Short mmCIF file of C-alpha atoms in Angstrom, two decimals:
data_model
loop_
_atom_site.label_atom_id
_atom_site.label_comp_id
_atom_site.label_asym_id
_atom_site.label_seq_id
_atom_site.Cartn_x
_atom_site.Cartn_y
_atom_site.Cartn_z
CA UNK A 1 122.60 102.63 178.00
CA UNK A 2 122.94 104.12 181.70
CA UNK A 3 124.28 107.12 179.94
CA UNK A 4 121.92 107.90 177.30
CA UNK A 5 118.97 107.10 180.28
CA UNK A 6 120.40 109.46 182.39
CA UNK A 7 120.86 112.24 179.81
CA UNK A 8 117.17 112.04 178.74
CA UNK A 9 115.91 112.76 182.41
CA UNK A 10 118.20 115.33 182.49
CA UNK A 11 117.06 117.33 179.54
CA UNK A 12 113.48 116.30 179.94
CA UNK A 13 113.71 117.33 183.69
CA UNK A 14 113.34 121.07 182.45
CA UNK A 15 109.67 120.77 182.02
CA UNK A 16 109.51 120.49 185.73
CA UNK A 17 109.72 123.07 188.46
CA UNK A 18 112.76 123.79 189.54
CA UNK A 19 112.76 124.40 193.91
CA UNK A 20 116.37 124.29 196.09
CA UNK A 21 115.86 124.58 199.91
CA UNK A 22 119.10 127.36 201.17
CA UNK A 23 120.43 128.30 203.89
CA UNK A 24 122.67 131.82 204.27
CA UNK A 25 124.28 133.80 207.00
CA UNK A 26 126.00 137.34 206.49
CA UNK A 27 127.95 139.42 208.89
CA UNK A 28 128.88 143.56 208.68
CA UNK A 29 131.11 145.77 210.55
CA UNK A 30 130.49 149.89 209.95
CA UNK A 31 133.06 152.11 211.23
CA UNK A 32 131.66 155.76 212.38
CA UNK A 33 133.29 158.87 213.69
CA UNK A 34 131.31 160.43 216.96
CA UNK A 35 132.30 164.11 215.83
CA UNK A 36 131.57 165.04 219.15
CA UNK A 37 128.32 163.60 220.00
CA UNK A 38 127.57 161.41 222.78
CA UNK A 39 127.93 157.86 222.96
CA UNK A 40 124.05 157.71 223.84
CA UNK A 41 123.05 159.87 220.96
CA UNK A 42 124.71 157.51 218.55
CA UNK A 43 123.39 154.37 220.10
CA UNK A 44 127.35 152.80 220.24
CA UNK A 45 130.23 152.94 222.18
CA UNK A 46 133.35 154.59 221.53
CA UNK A 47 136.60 153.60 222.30
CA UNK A 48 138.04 156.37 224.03
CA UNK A 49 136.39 159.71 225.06
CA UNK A 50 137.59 162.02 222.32
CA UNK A 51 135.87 163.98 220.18
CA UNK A 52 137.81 161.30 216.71
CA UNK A 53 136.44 158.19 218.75
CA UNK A 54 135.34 155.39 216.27
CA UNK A 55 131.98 153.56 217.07
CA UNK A 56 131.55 150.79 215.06
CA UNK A 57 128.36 148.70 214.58
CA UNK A 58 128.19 145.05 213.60
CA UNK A 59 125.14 142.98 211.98
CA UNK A 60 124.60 139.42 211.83
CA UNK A 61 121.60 137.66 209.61
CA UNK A 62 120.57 134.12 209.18
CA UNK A 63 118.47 133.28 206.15
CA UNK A 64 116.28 129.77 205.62
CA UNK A 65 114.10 129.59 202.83
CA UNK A 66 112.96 127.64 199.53
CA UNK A 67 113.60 129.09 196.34
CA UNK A 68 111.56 127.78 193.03
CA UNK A 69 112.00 128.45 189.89
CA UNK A 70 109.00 127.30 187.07
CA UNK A 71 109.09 127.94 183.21
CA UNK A 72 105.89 127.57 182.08
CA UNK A 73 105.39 125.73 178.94
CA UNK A 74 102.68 127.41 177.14
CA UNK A 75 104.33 126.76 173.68
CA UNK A 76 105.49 123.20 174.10
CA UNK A 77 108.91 123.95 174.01
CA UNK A 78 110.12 121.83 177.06
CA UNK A 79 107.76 118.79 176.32
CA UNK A 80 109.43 118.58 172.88
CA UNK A 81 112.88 118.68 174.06
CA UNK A 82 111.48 115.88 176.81
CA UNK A 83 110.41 113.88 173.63
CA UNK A 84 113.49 114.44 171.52
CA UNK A 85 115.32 112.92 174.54
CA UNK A 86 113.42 110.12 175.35
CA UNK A 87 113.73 108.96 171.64
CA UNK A 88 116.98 108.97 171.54
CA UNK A 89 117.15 107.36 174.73
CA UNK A 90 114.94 104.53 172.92
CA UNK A 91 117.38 104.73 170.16
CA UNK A 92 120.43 103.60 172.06
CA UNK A 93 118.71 100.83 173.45
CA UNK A 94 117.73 99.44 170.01
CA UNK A 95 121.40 100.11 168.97
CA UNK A 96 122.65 98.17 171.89
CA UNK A 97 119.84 95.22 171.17
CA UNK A 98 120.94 95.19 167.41
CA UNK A 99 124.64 94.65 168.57
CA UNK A 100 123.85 92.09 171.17
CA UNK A 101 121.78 90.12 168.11
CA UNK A 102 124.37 90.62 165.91
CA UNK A 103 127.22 89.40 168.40
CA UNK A 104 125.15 86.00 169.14
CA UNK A 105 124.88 85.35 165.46
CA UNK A 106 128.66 86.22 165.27
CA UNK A 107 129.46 84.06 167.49
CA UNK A 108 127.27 81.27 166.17
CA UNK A 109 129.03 81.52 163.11
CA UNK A 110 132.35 81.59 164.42
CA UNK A 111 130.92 78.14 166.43
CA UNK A 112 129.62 76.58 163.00
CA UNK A 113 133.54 77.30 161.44
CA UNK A 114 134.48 75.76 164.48
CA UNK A 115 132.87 72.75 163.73
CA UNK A 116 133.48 72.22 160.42
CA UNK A 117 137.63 72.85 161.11
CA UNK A 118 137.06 69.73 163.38
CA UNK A 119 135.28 68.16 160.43
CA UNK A 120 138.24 69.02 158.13
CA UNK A 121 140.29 68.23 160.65
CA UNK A 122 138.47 64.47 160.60
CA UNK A 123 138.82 64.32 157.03
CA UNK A 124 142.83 64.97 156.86
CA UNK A 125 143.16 62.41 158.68
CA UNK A 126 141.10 59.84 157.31
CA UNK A 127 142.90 60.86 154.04
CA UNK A 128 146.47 60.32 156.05
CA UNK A 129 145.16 57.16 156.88
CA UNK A 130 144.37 56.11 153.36
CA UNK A 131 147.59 57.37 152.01
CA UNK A 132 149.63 55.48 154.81
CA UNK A 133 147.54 52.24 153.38
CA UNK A 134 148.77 52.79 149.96
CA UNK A 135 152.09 53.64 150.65
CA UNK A 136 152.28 50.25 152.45
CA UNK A 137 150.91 48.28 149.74
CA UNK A 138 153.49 49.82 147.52
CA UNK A 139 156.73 49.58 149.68
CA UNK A 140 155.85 45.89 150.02
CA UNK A 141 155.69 45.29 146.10
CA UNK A 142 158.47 47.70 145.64
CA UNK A 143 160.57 45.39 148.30
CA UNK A 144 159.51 42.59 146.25
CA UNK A 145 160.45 43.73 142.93
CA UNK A 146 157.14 43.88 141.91
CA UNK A 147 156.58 48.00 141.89
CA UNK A 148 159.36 50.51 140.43
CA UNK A 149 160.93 53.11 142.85
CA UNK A 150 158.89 55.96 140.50
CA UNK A 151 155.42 54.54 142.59
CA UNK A 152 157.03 53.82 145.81
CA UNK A 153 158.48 57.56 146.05
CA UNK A 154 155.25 58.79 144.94
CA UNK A 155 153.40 57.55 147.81
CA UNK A 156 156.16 58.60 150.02
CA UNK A 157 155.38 62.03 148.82
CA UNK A 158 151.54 61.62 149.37
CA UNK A 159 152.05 60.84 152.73
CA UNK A 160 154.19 64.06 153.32
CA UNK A 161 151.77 66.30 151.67
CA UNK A 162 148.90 64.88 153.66
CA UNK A 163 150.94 65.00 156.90
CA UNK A 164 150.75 69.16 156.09
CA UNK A 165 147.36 69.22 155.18
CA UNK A 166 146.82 67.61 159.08
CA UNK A 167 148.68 69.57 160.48
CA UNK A 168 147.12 73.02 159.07
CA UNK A 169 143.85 72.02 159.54
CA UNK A 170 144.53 70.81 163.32
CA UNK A 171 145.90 74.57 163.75
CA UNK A 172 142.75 76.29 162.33
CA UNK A 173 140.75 74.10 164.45
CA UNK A 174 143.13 75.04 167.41
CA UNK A 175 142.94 79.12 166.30
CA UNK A 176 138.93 78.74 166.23
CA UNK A 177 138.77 76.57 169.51
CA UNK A 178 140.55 79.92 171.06
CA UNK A 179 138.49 82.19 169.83
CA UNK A 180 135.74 80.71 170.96
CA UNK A 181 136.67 79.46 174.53
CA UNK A 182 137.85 83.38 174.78
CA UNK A 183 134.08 84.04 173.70
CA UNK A 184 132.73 81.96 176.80
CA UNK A 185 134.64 83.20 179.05
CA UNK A 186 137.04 80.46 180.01
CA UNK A 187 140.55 79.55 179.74
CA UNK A 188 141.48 78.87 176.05
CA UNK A 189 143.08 75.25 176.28
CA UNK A 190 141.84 75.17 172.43
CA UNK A 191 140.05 72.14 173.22
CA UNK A 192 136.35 72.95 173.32
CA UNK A 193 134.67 70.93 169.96
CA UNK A 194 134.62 67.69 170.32
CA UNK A 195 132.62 65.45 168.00
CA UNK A 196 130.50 67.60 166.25
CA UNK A 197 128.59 67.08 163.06
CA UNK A 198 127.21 69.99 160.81
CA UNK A 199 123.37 69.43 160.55
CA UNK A 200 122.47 68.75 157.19
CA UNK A 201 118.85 70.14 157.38
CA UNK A 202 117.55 73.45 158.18
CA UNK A 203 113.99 74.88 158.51
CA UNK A 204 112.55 76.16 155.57
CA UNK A 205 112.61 79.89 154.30
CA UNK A 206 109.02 80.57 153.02
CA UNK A 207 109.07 81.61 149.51
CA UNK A 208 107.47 85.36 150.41
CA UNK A 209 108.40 87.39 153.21
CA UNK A 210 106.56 90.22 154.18
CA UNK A 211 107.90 94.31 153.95
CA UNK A 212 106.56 94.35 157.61
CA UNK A 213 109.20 92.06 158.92
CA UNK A 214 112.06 94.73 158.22
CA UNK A 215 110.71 96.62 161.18
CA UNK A 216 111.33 93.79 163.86
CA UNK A 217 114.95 94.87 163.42
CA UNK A 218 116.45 96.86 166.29
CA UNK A 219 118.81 99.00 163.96
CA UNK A 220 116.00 100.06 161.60
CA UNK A 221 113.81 101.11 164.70
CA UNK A 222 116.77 102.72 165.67
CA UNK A 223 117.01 104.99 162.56
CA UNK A 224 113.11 105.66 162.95
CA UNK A 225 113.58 107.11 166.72
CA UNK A 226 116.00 109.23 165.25
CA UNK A 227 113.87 110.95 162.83
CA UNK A 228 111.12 111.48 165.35
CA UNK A 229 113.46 112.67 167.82
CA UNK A 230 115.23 115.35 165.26
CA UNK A 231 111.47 116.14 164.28
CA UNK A 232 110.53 117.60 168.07
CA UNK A 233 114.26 118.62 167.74
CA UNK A 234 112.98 121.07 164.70
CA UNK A 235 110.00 121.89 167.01
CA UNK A 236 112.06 122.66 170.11
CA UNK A 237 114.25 125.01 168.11
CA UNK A 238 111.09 126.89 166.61
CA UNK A 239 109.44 127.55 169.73
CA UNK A 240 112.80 129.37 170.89
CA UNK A 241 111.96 131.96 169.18
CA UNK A 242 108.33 133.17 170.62
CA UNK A 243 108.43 135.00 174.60
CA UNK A 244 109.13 132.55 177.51
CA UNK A 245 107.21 132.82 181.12
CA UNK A 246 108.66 131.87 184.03
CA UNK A 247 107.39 132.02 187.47
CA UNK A 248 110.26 132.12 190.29
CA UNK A 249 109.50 132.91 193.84
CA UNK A 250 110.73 132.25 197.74
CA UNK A 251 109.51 131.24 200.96
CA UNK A 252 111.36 131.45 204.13
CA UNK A 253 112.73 132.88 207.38
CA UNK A 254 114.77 135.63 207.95
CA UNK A 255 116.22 136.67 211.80
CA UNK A 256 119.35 138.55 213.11
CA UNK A 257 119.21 135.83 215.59
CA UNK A 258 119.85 131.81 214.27
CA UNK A 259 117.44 130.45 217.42
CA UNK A 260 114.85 132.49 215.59
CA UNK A 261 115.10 131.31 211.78
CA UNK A 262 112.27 128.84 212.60
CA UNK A 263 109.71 131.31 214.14
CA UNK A 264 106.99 132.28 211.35
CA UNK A 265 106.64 135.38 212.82
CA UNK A 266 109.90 135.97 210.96
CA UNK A 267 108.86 134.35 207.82
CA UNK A 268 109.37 136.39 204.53
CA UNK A 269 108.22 135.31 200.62
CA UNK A 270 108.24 137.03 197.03
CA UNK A 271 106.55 135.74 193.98
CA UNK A 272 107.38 136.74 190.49
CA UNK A 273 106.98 136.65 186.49
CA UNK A 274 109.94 136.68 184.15
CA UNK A 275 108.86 137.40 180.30
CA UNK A 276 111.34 137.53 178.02
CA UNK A 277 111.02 137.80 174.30
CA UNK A 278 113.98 137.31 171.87
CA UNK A 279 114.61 140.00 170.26
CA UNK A 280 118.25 140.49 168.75
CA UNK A 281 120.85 137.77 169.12
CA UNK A 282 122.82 137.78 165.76
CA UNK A 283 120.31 135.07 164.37
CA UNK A 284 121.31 132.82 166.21
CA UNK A 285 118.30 131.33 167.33
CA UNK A 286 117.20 130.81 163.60
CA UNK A 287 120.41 129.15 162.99
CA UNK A 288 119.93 126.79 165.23
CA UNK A 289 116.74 126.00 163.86
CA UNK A 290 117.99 125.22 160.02
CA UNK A 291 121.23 123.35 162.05
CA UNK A 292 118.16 121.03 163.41
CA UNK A 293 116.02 121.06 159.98
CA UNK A 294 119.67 119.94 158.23
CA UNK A 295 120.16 116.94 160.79
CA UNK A 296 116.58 116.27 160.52
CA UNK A 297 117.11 115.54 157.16
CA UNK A 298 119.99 113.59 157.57
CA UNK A 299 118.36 111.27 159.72
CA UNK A 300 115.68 111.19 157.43
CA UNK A 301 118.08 109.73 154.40
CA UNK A 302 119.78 107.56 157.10
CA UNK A 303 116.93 105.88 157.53
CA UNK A 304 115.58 105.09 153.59
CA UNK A 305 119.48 103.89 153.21
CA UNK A 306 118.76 101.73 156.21
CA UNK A 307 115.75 100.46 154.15
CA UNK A 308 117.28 99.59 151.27
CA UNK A 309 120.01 98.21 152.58
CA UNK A 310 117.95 95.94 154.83
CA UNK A 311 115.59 94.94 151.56
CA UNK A 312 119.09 94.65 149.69
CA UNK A 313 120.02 91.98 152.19
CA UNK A 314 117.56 90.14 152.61
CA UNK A 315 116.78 89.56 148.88
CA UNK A 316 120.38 88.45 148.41
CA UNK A 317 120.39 86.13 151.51
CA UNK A 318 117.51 84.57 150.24
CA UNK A 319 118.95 84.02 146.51
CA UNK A 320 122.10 82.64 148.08
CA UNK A 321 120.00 80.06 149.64
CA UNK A 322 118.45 78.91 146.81
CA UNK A 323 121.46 78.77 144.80
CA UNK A 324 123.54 76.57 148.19
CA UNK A 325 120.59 74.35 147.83
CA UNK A 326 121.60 73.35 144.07
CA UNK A 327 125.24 73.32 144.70
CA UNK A 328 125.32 71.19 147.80
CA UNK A 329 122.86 68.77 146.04
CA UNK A 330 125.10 68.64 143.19
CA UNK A 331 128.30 67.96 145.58
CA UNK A 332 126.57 65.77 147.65
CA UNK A 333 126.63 63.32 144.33
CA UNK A 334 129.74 64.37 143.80
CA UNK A 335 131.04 63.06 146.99
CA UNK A 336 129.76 59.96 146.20
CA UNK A 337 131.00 59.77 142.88
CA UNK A 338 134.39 60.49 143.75
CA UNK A 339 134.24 57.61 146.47
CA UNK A 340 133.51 54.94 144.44
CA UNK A 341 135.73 56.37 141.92
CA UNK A 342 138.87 56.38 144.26
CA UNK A 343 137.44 52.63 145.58
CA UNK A 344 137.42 51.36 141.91
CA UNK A 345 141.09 52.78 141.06
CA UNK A 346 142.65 51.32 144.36
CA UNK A 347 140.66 47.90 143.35
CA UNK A 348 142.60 48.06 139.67
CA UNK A 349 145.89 49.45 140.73
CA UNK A 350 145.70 46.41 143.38
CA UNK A 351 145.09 43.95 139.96
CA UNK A 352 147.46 45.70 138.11
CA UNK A 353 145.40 47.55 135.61
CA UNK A 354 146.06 51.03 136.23
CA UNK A 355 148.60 53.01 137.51
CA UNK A 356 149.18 54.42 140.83
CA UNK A 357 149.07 58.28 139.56
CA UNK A 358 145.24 57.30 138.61
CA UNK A 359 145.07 56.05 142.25
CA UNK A 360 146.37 59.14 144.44
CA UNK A 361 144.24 61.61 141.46
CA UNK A 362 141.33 59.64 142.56
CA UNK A 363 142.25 60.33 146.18
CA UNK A 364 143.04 64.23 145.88
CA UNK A 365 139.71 64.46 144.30
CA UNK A 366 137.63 62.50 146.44
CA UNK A 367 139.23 64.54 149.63
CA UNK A 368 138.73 67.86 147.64
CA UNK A 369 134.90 67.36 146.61
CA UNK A 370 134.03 66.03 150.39
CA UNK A 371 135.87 69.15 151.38
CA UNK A 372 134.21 71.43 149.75
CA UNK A 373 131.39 69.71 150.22
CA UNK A 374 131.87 70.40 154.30
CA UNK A 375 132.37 74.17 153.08
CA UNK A 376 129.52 74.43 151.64
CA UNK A 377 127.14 72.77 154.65
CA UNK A 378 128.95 75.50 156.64
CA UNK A 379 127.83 78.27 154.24
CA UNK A 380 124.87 77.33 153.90
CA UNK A 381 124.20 77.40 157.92
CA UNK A 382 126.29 80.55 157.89
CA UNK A 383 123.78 82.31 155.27
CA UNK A 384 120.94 80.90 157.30
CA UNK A 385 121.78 82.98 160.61
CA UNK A 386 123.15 86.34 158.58
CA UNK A 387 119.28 85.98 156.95
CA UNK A 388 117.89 85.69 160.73
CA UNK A 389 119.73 89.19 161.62
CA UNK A 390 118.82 90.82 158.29
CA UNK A 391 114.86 89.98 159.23
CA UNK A 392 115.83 90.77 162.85
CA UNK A 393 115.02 87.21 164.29
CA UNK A 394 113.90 84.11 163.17
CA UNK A 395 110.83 83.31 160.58
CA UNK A 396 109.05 80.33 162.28
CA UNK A 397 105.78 82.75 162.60
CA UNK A 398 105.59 83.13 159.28
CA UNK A 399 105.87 79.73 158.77
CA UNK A 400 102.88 78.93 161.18
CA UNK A 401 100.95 82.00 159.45
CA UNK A 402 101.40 81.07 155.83
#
């Protein structure tokens, strides 16, 4: 941002006059021949008395003065080029806003993963837990004759496979804890979530959303700078080609002696006017002026592909909340489902009515549904924030407005 600010009042500082305060001092030695004349004719001294005696004569000067230069803007040339770089000034600001939005939703998201890992994490366990019951009911009815070896080394193996399903899940939870602890800036012990809970409801999305909201979005305003800027560009590079005036000028002292550089009866000044006309220069100056029509219209395309992809997004981020709605209200029954389902089959396994294959099924689908069920809370939040950086911040006035 410093960057771009400072190259905009450079190139818009042209439009300005242009004055530097200087200072100079020069210093000459002339060598003469006296040919024979007298020392008093020639105003020196010679060295010797001969009629080849050298007289030399030295000459000091000390210069103060102001010096201004002025190009005179009669065409607009200068104010254009001072618009041009102002907008894309303005332009790298919006780019630098968009990226700072899109980093905090980034990071939000990365938060929201963060929590459901721990929630994931939760779940393994419990399911360890549950698995470590079983297993305990069958070793004592295996001990006791009651069970065959076929159910007791089944639950054995339950146990192992849900001691890996703990143990991956604790390591994305530690690998997201990082990541995050890196993103606040302190010293990733991979311990930052704690008990955390996915919230279950989110504001509403209102069911129309005004065009108007696209341009709230820093990157779009971005792309709109850019074709203003290339448009006085394309103005700038017309005007190059009709006569320039400039006005230049100087206002000072000038003495052989430096005590005397501040006396005005030693002052000296000029004034001038420069016109120059273009007249051959191998086209380029009309060159330059289709190179700035061509990235004109670049920018110009840039910025209807911004559009659409900005509409495109939107519309889609919208769908895929509809459609989460349905699917988590559909696994949400599911989850329930599958818990009374796994309750009933541990009930008749315990009375000796079913098997203990239908028991662990029960189980593996009960922990898969509530699984996915955590997935899809997260995506759900996840498709929320992506929709607040497609409509470049949140919708609540719309809300109020509607």
């Amino acid at each position: 941002e410093k960057i771009g600010r400072y190259n905009a009042k450079i190139r818009g500082a042209n439009i300005f006059p242009s004055v530097n305060l200087g200072f100079n001092q020069s210093g000459s030695r002339q060598n003469l021949s006296a040919f024979g004349f007298a020392d008093s004719f020639l105003g020196g001294q010679a060295s010797d008395s001969s009629s080849s005696s050298v007289i030399s004569f030295e000459n000091k000067t000390f210069g103060l003065g102001l010096n201004y230069q002025w190009e005179l803007d009669i065409w607009g040339r200068l104010l254009n080029e001072r618009i041009a770089a102002r907008k894309d000034y303005e332009a790298v600001k919006y780019d630098l806003s968009y990226l700072g939005f899109s980093l905090l939703v980034r990071s939000a998201i990365l938060f929201y993963q963060g929590v459901e890992a721990l929630e994931q994490s939760t779940l393994s366990k419990e399911s360890y837990a549950s698995l470590v019951e079983i297993r305990d009911l069958v070793k004592d009815r295996y001990e006791k004759g009651l069970r065959s070896s076929l159910d007791y080394r089944l639950a054995e193996t339950s146990v192992s496979t849900a001691i890996l399903e703990m143990e991956n899940r604790k390591n994305q939870l530690v690998s997201i804890n990082h990541q995050l602890e890196t993103l606040a800036g302190e010293y990733p012990t991979g311990t930052l979530l704690k008990q955390k809970k996915l919230p279950t409801n989110l504001p509403s999305i209102p069911k129309s959303i005004p065009a108007t909201i696209v341009e709230r979005r820093p990157d779009i305003r971005s792309l709109i700078l850019k074709v203003e800027s290339n448009v006085s560009r394309v103005s700038q590079a017309k005007r190059n080609l009709l006569p320039g005036i400039s006005l230049t000028g100087s206002l000072g002292t000038s003495s052989q002696d430096f005590d005397q550089l501040l006396d005005k009866d030693y002052g000296i000044w000029n004034l001038g006017v420069n016109v120059t006309a273009p007249i051959f220069n191998g086209k380029r100056l009309r060159s330059a002026v289709k190179v700035q029509e061509a990235a004109f219209e670049i920018s110009r395309q840039d910025l209807v592909k911004g559009l659409l992809k900005a509409f495109s997004e939107v519309e889609q981020l919208m769908y895929f909340d509809q459609s989460l709605k349905v699917q988590i209200n559909a696994m949400r029954s599911g989850v329930e489902q599958s818990k009374d389902a796994y309750n009933l089959s541990k009930e008749r396994y315990d009375k000796g009515v079913t098997t203990l294959e239908s028991v662990l099924s029960s189980q593996r689908q009960y922990n898969t549904i509530k699984s996915q069920y955590l997935q899809l809370q997260r995506q759900s939040i996840e498709n929320r924030l992506l929709l607040i950086l497609a409509l470049g911040g949140d919708f609540s006035y719309i809300n109020e407005g509607s």
